[in-house]
């Protein structure tokens, strides 16, 4: 099944579950599809959503989400606005979710706030300290699981991120990207939940260290 088909089905399923009409859901699917299909995107695409839902299903095979529908909506909207030249993508993505929620008018204020808060957490990829078992921790780990890809797949991800930031001069990109990855390594463990730590932590650390070395070595082309 194509990325757009599987993700579209997931979209319609969650909208049906929360009581959104098929007509409204399909119209909003057009918004989701078009924004994630922007040709300027290389990683933050419908494929990214499909992969996140694979990790969502993996987690769901081991734990019970408290709010699975809200996590699903957070996945759909967390990168719906993505413009690498802008510093407020997460805030604008949360606003887009709020626009959707206001139109469908089936979610409580409390539920809307949860989804918005989770979207905003992706700005720093840190959640509030706690027992690390809440849905927000799994949501963040699902988004971060790309770091634990096999080597060749991780390299594809790294190249896609570079393509999204192709407007940044190479020297600056190398420095800034390396700083971001080094910051991740100061916050070990990389993943909040024991499930994702067991599944992805070691490979993710290896991938980050390897990419940092590649970024710091100017003789290795990006």
Tab-separated table of C-alpha atoms in Angstrom:
chain	number	residue	atom	x	y	z
A	1	UNK	CA	0.000	0.000	0.000
A	2	UNK	CA	1.333	3.428	-0.907
A	3	UNK	CA	2.318	5.803	1.878
A	4	UNK	CA	-0.557	8.141	1.086
A	5	UNK	CA	-3.097	5.293	1.052
A	6	UNK	CA	-2.102	3.798	4.398
A	7	UNK	CA	-1.815	7.176	6.087
A	8	UNK	CA	-5.113	8.325	4.597
A	9	UNK	CA	-6.823	5.232	5.988
A	10	UNK	CA	-5.370	5.948	9.423
A	11	UNK	CA	-6.643	9.525	9.164
A	12	UNK	CA	-10.156	8.461	8.266
A	13	UNK	CA	-10.185	5.796	10.969
A	14	UNK	CA	-9.324	8.209	13.776
A	15	UNK	CA	-11.744	10.835	12.498
A	16	UNK	CA	-14.544	8.283	12.356
A	17	UNK	CA	-13.714	7.148	15.893
A	18	UNK	CA	-13.991	10.662	17.306
A	19	UNK	CA	-17.167	11.455	15.384
A	20	UNK	CA	-16.019	13.631	12.477
A	21	UNK	CA	-18.130	13.394	9.332
A	22	UNK	CA	-16.555	11.702	6.330
A	23	UNK	CA	-16.946	14.849	4.232
A	24	UNK	CA	-15.103	17.045	6.730
A	25	UNK	CA	-12.475	14.369	7.333
A	26	UNK	CA	-11.790	14.052	3.607
A	27	UNK	CA	-11.472	17.806	3.206
A	28	UNK	CA	-8.980	17.963	6.048
A	29	UNK	CA	-7.155	14.975	4.608
A	30	UNK	CA	-6.549	17.134	1.555
A	31	UNK	CA	-4.899	19.710	3.810
A	32	UNK	CA	-2.743	17.109	5.557
A	33	UNK	CA	-1.764	15.389	2.303
A	34	UNK	CA	-0.888	18.583	0.465
A	35	UNK	CA	1.234	20.047	3.250
A	36	UNK	CA	3.185	16.842	3.852
A	37	UNK	CA	3.625	16.414	0.082
A	38	UNK	CA	5.263	19.800	-0.452
A	39	UNK	CA	8.160	19.179	-2.879
A	40	UNK	CA	10.504	21.109	-0.579
A	41	UNK	CA	10.117	18.323	1.971
A	42	UNK	CA	12.385	15.298	1.812
A	43	UNK	CA	12.103	13.688	5.244
A	44	UNK	CA	9.058	15.345	6.843
A	45	UNK	CA	6.658	13.709	4.408
A	46	UNK	CA	3.815	11.202	4.414
A	47	UNK	CA	6.493	8.510	4.634
A	48	UNK	CA	7.569	10.024	7.966
A	49	UNK	CA	3.990	9.713	9.199
A	50	UNK	CA	3.762	6.135	7.956
A	51	UNK	CA	6.961	5.235	9.783
A	52	UNK	CA	5.750	6.917	12.958
A	53	UNK	CA	2.547	4.906	12.835
A	54	UNK	CA	4.595	1.729	12.471
A	55	UNK	CA	6.347	2.658	15.714
A	56	UNK	CA	2.994	3.601	17.250
A	57	UNK	CA	1.733	0.100	16.432
A	58	UNK	CA	4.953	-1.418	17.799
A	59	UNK	CA	4.464	0.438	21.076
A	60	UNK	CA	0.798	-0.500	21.143
A	61	UNK	CA	1.805	-4.150	21.052
A	62	UNK	CA	3.615	-3.708	24.363
A	63	UNK	CA	1.740	-1.004	26.259
A	64	UNK	CA	-1.736	0.460	26.431
A	65	UNK	CA	-1.963	4.102	25.418
A	66	UNK	CA	-4.178	6.193	27.662
A	67	UNK	CA	-5.260	8.384	24.751
A	68	UNK	CA	-4.451	6.548	21.497
A	69	UNK	CA	-6.674	8.788	19.379
A	70	UNK	CA	-5.041	11.922	20.731
A	71	UNK	CA	-1.583	10.494	20.091
A	72	UNK	CA	-2.695	9.710	16.541
A	73	UNK	CA	-3.839	13.292	16.015
A	74	UNK	CA	-0.575	14.599	17.477
A	75	UNK	CA	1.350	12.491	14.971
A	76	UNK	CA	-0.673	13.881	12.084
A	77	UNK	CA	-0.283	17.512	13.086
A	78	UNK	CA	3.168	17.665	14.696
A	79	UNK	CA	4.975	18.539	11.439
A	80	UNK	CA	2.042	19.729	9.366
A	81	UNK	CA	3.766	23.120	9.114
A	82	UNK	CA	7.419	22.661	8.264
A	83	UNK	CA	9.450	25.500	6.820
A	84	UNK	CA	13.156	25.125	7.681
A	85	UNK	CA	13.724	28.877	7.377
A	86	UNK	CA	11.138	29.606	10.097
A	87	UNK	CA	11.689	29.193	13.872
A	88	UNK	CA	8.064	28.629	14.857
A	89	UNK	CA	6.999	25.506	12.983
A	90	UNK	CA	5.833	23.709	16.110
A	91	UNK	CA	3.719	26.641	17.244
A	92	UNK	CA	2.171	26.997	13.793
A	93	UNK	CA	1.537	23.258	13.623
A	94	UNK	CA	-0.242	23.449	16.973
A	95	UNK	CA	-2.278	26.360	15.623
A	96	UNK	CA	-3.235	24.301	12.570
A	97	UNK	CA	-4.427	21.519	14.861
A	98	UNK	CA	-6.436	24.080	16.812
A	99	UNK	CA	-8.026	25.222	13.538
A	100	UNK	CA	-8.991	21.627	12.745
A	101	UNK	CA	-10.290	21.008	16.270
A	102	UNK	CA	-12.421	24.150	16.176
A	103	UNK	CA	-14.023	23.093	12.913
A	104	UNK	CA	-14.750	19.469	13.797
A	105	UNK	CA	-15.892	20.485	17.309
A	106	UNK	CA	-15.832	16.983	18.784
A	107	UNK	CA	-12.880	17.231	21.192
A	108	UNK	CA	-12.999	18.604	24.705
A	109	UNK	CA	-10.853	21.584	25.654
A	110	UNK	CA	-8.780	19.259	27.831
A	111	UNK	CA	-8.120	16.890	24.936
A	112	UNK	CA	-7.272	19.758	22.590
A	113	UNK	CA	-4.767	21.091	25.088
A	114	UNK	CA	-3.114	17.686	25.389
A	115	UNK	CA	-2.569	17.430	21.648
A	116	UNK	CA	-1.317	21.012	21.360
A	117	UNK	CA	1.060	20.530	24.284
A	118	UNK	CA	2.443	17.329	22.795
A	119	UNK	CA	3.035	19.009	19.442
A	120	UNK	CA	4.911	21.816	21.184
A	121	UNK	CA	7.085	19.275	23.027
A	122	UNK	CA	8.643	18.323	19.688
A	123	UNK	CA	10.422	21.689	19.648
A	124	UNK	CA	12.856	20.527	22.330
A	125	UNK	CA	12.039	16.811	22.370
A	126	UNK	CA	11.953	16.825	26.138
A	127	UNK	CA	8.913	16.036	28.219
A	128	UNK	CA	8.174	16.951	31.787
A	129	UNK	CA	9.971	14.753	34.291
A	130	UNK	CA	7.827	11.978	35.636
A	131	UNK	CA	7.538	8.228	35.553
A	132	UNK	CA	8.229	8.257	31.801
A	133	UNK	CA	5.195	6.130	31.069
A	134	UNK	CA	2.766	8.783	29.819
A	135	UNK	CA	1.542	8.978	26.252
A	136	UNK	CA	3.611	12.091	25.605
A	137	UNK	CA	6.815	10.140	26.252
A	138	UNK	CA	5.862	7.442	23.778
A	139	UNK	CA	4.826	10.108	21.273
A	140	UNK	CA	8.247	11.765	21.489
A	141	UNK	CA	10.036	8.418	21.283
A	142	UNK	CA	7.982	7.490	18.223
A	143	UNK	CA	9.160	10.700	16.554
A	144	UNK	CA	12.781	10.070	17.585
A	145	UNK	CA	12.878	6.414	16.559
A	146	UNK	CA	14.397	7.394	13.207
A	147	UNK	CA	17.686	7.835	15.054
A	148	UNK	CA	17.736	4.093	15.659
A	149	UNK	CA	17.409	3.079	12.019
A	150	UNK	CA	19.884	0.623	10.471
A	151	UNK	CA	22.986	2.387	9.149
A	152	UNK	CA	21.983	2.719	5.492
A	153	UNK	CA	18.490	3.903	6.394
A	154	UNK	CA	19.885	6.395	8.884
A	155	UNK	CA	22.214	7.785	6.236
A	156	UNK	CA	19.212	8.241	3.959
A	157	UNK	CA	17.496	10.205	6.743
A	158	UNK	CA	20.594	12.369	7.286
A	159	UNK	CA	20.766	13.121	3.565
A	160	UNK	CA	17.077	14.028	3.512
A	161	UNK	CA	17.548	16.492	6.369
A	162	UNK	CA	20.455	18.074	4.505
A	163	UNK	CA	18.241	18.378	1.415
A	164	UNK	CA	15.624	20.239	3.464
A	165	UNK	CA	18.321	22.652	4.632
A	166	UNK	CA	20.077	22.989	1.296
A	167	UNK	CA	19.688	26.768	1.595
A	168	UNK	CA	22.177	26.712	4.497
A	169	UNK	CA	25.836	26.958	3.419
A	170	UNK	CA	27.661	23.671	3.946
A	171	UNK	CA	30.124	24.974	6.550
A	172	UNK	CA	27.330	26.415	8.675
A	173	UNK	CA	25.172	23.311	8.251
A	174	UNK	CA	28.000	21.036	9.360
A	175	UNK	CA	28.574	23.092	12.496
A	176	UNK	CA	24.925	23.591	13.482
A	177	UNK	CA	23.832	20.030	12.749
A	178	UNK	CA	26.777	18.617	14.702
A	179	UNK	CA	25.915	20.858	17.656
A	180	UNK	CA	22.324	19.631	17.637
A	181	UNK	CA	23.387	15.988	17.584
A	182	UNK	CA	26.004	16.555	20.276
A	183	UNK	CA	23.322	18.143	22.430
A	184	UNK	CA	21.236	14.984	22.072
A	185	UNK	CA	24.187	12.958	23.346
A	186	UNK	CA	24.404	15.096	26.496
A	187	UNK	CA	20.842	14.100	27.398
A	188	UNK	CA	21.244	10.342	27.555
A	189	UNK	CA	19.260	8.230	27.445
A	190	UNK	CA	18.003	9.452	24.087
A	191	UNK	CA	14.625	7.806	24.570
A	192	UNK	CA	12.248	8.388	27.455
A	193	UNK	CA	10.649	4.974	27.670
A	194	UNK	CA	12.264	1.667	28.526
A	195	UNK	CA	10.614	0.058	25.510
A	196	UNK	CA	12.271	2.409	23.019
A	197	UNK	CA	15.535	2.450	24.949
A	198	UNK	CA	15.759	-1.312	24.597
A	199	UNK	CA	14.798	-1.267	20.929
A	200	UNK	CA	16.705	1.755	19.604
A	201	UNK	CA	19.073	3.367	22.147
A	202	UNK	CA	22.365	1.654	21.291
A	203	UNK	CA	21.971	1.939	17.538
A	204	UNK	CA	20.826	5.558	17.834
A	205	UNK	CA	23.913	6.542	19.826
A	206	UNK	CA	26.141	4.829	17.275
A	207	UNK	CA	24.381	6.616	14.421
A	208	UNK	CA	24.695	10.025	16.075
A	209	UNK	CA	28.376	9.580	16.841
A	210	UNK	CA	29.023	8.450	13.273
A	211	UNK	CA	27.130	11.374	11.738
A	212	UNK	CA	28.895	13.866	14.002
A	213	UNK	CA	32.225	12.471	12.797
A	214	UNK	CA	31.076	12.833	9.218
A	215	UNK	CA	29.968	16.415	9.823
A	216	UNK	CA	33.214	17.360	11.563
A	217	UNK	CA	35.353	15.864	8.776
A	218	UNK	CA	35.224	18.310	5.886
A	219	UNK	CA	36.826	15.752	3.579
A	220	UNK	CA	33.657	13.642	3.673
A	221	UNK	CA	31.082	15.087	1.266
A	222	UNK	CA	27.539	15.633	2.457
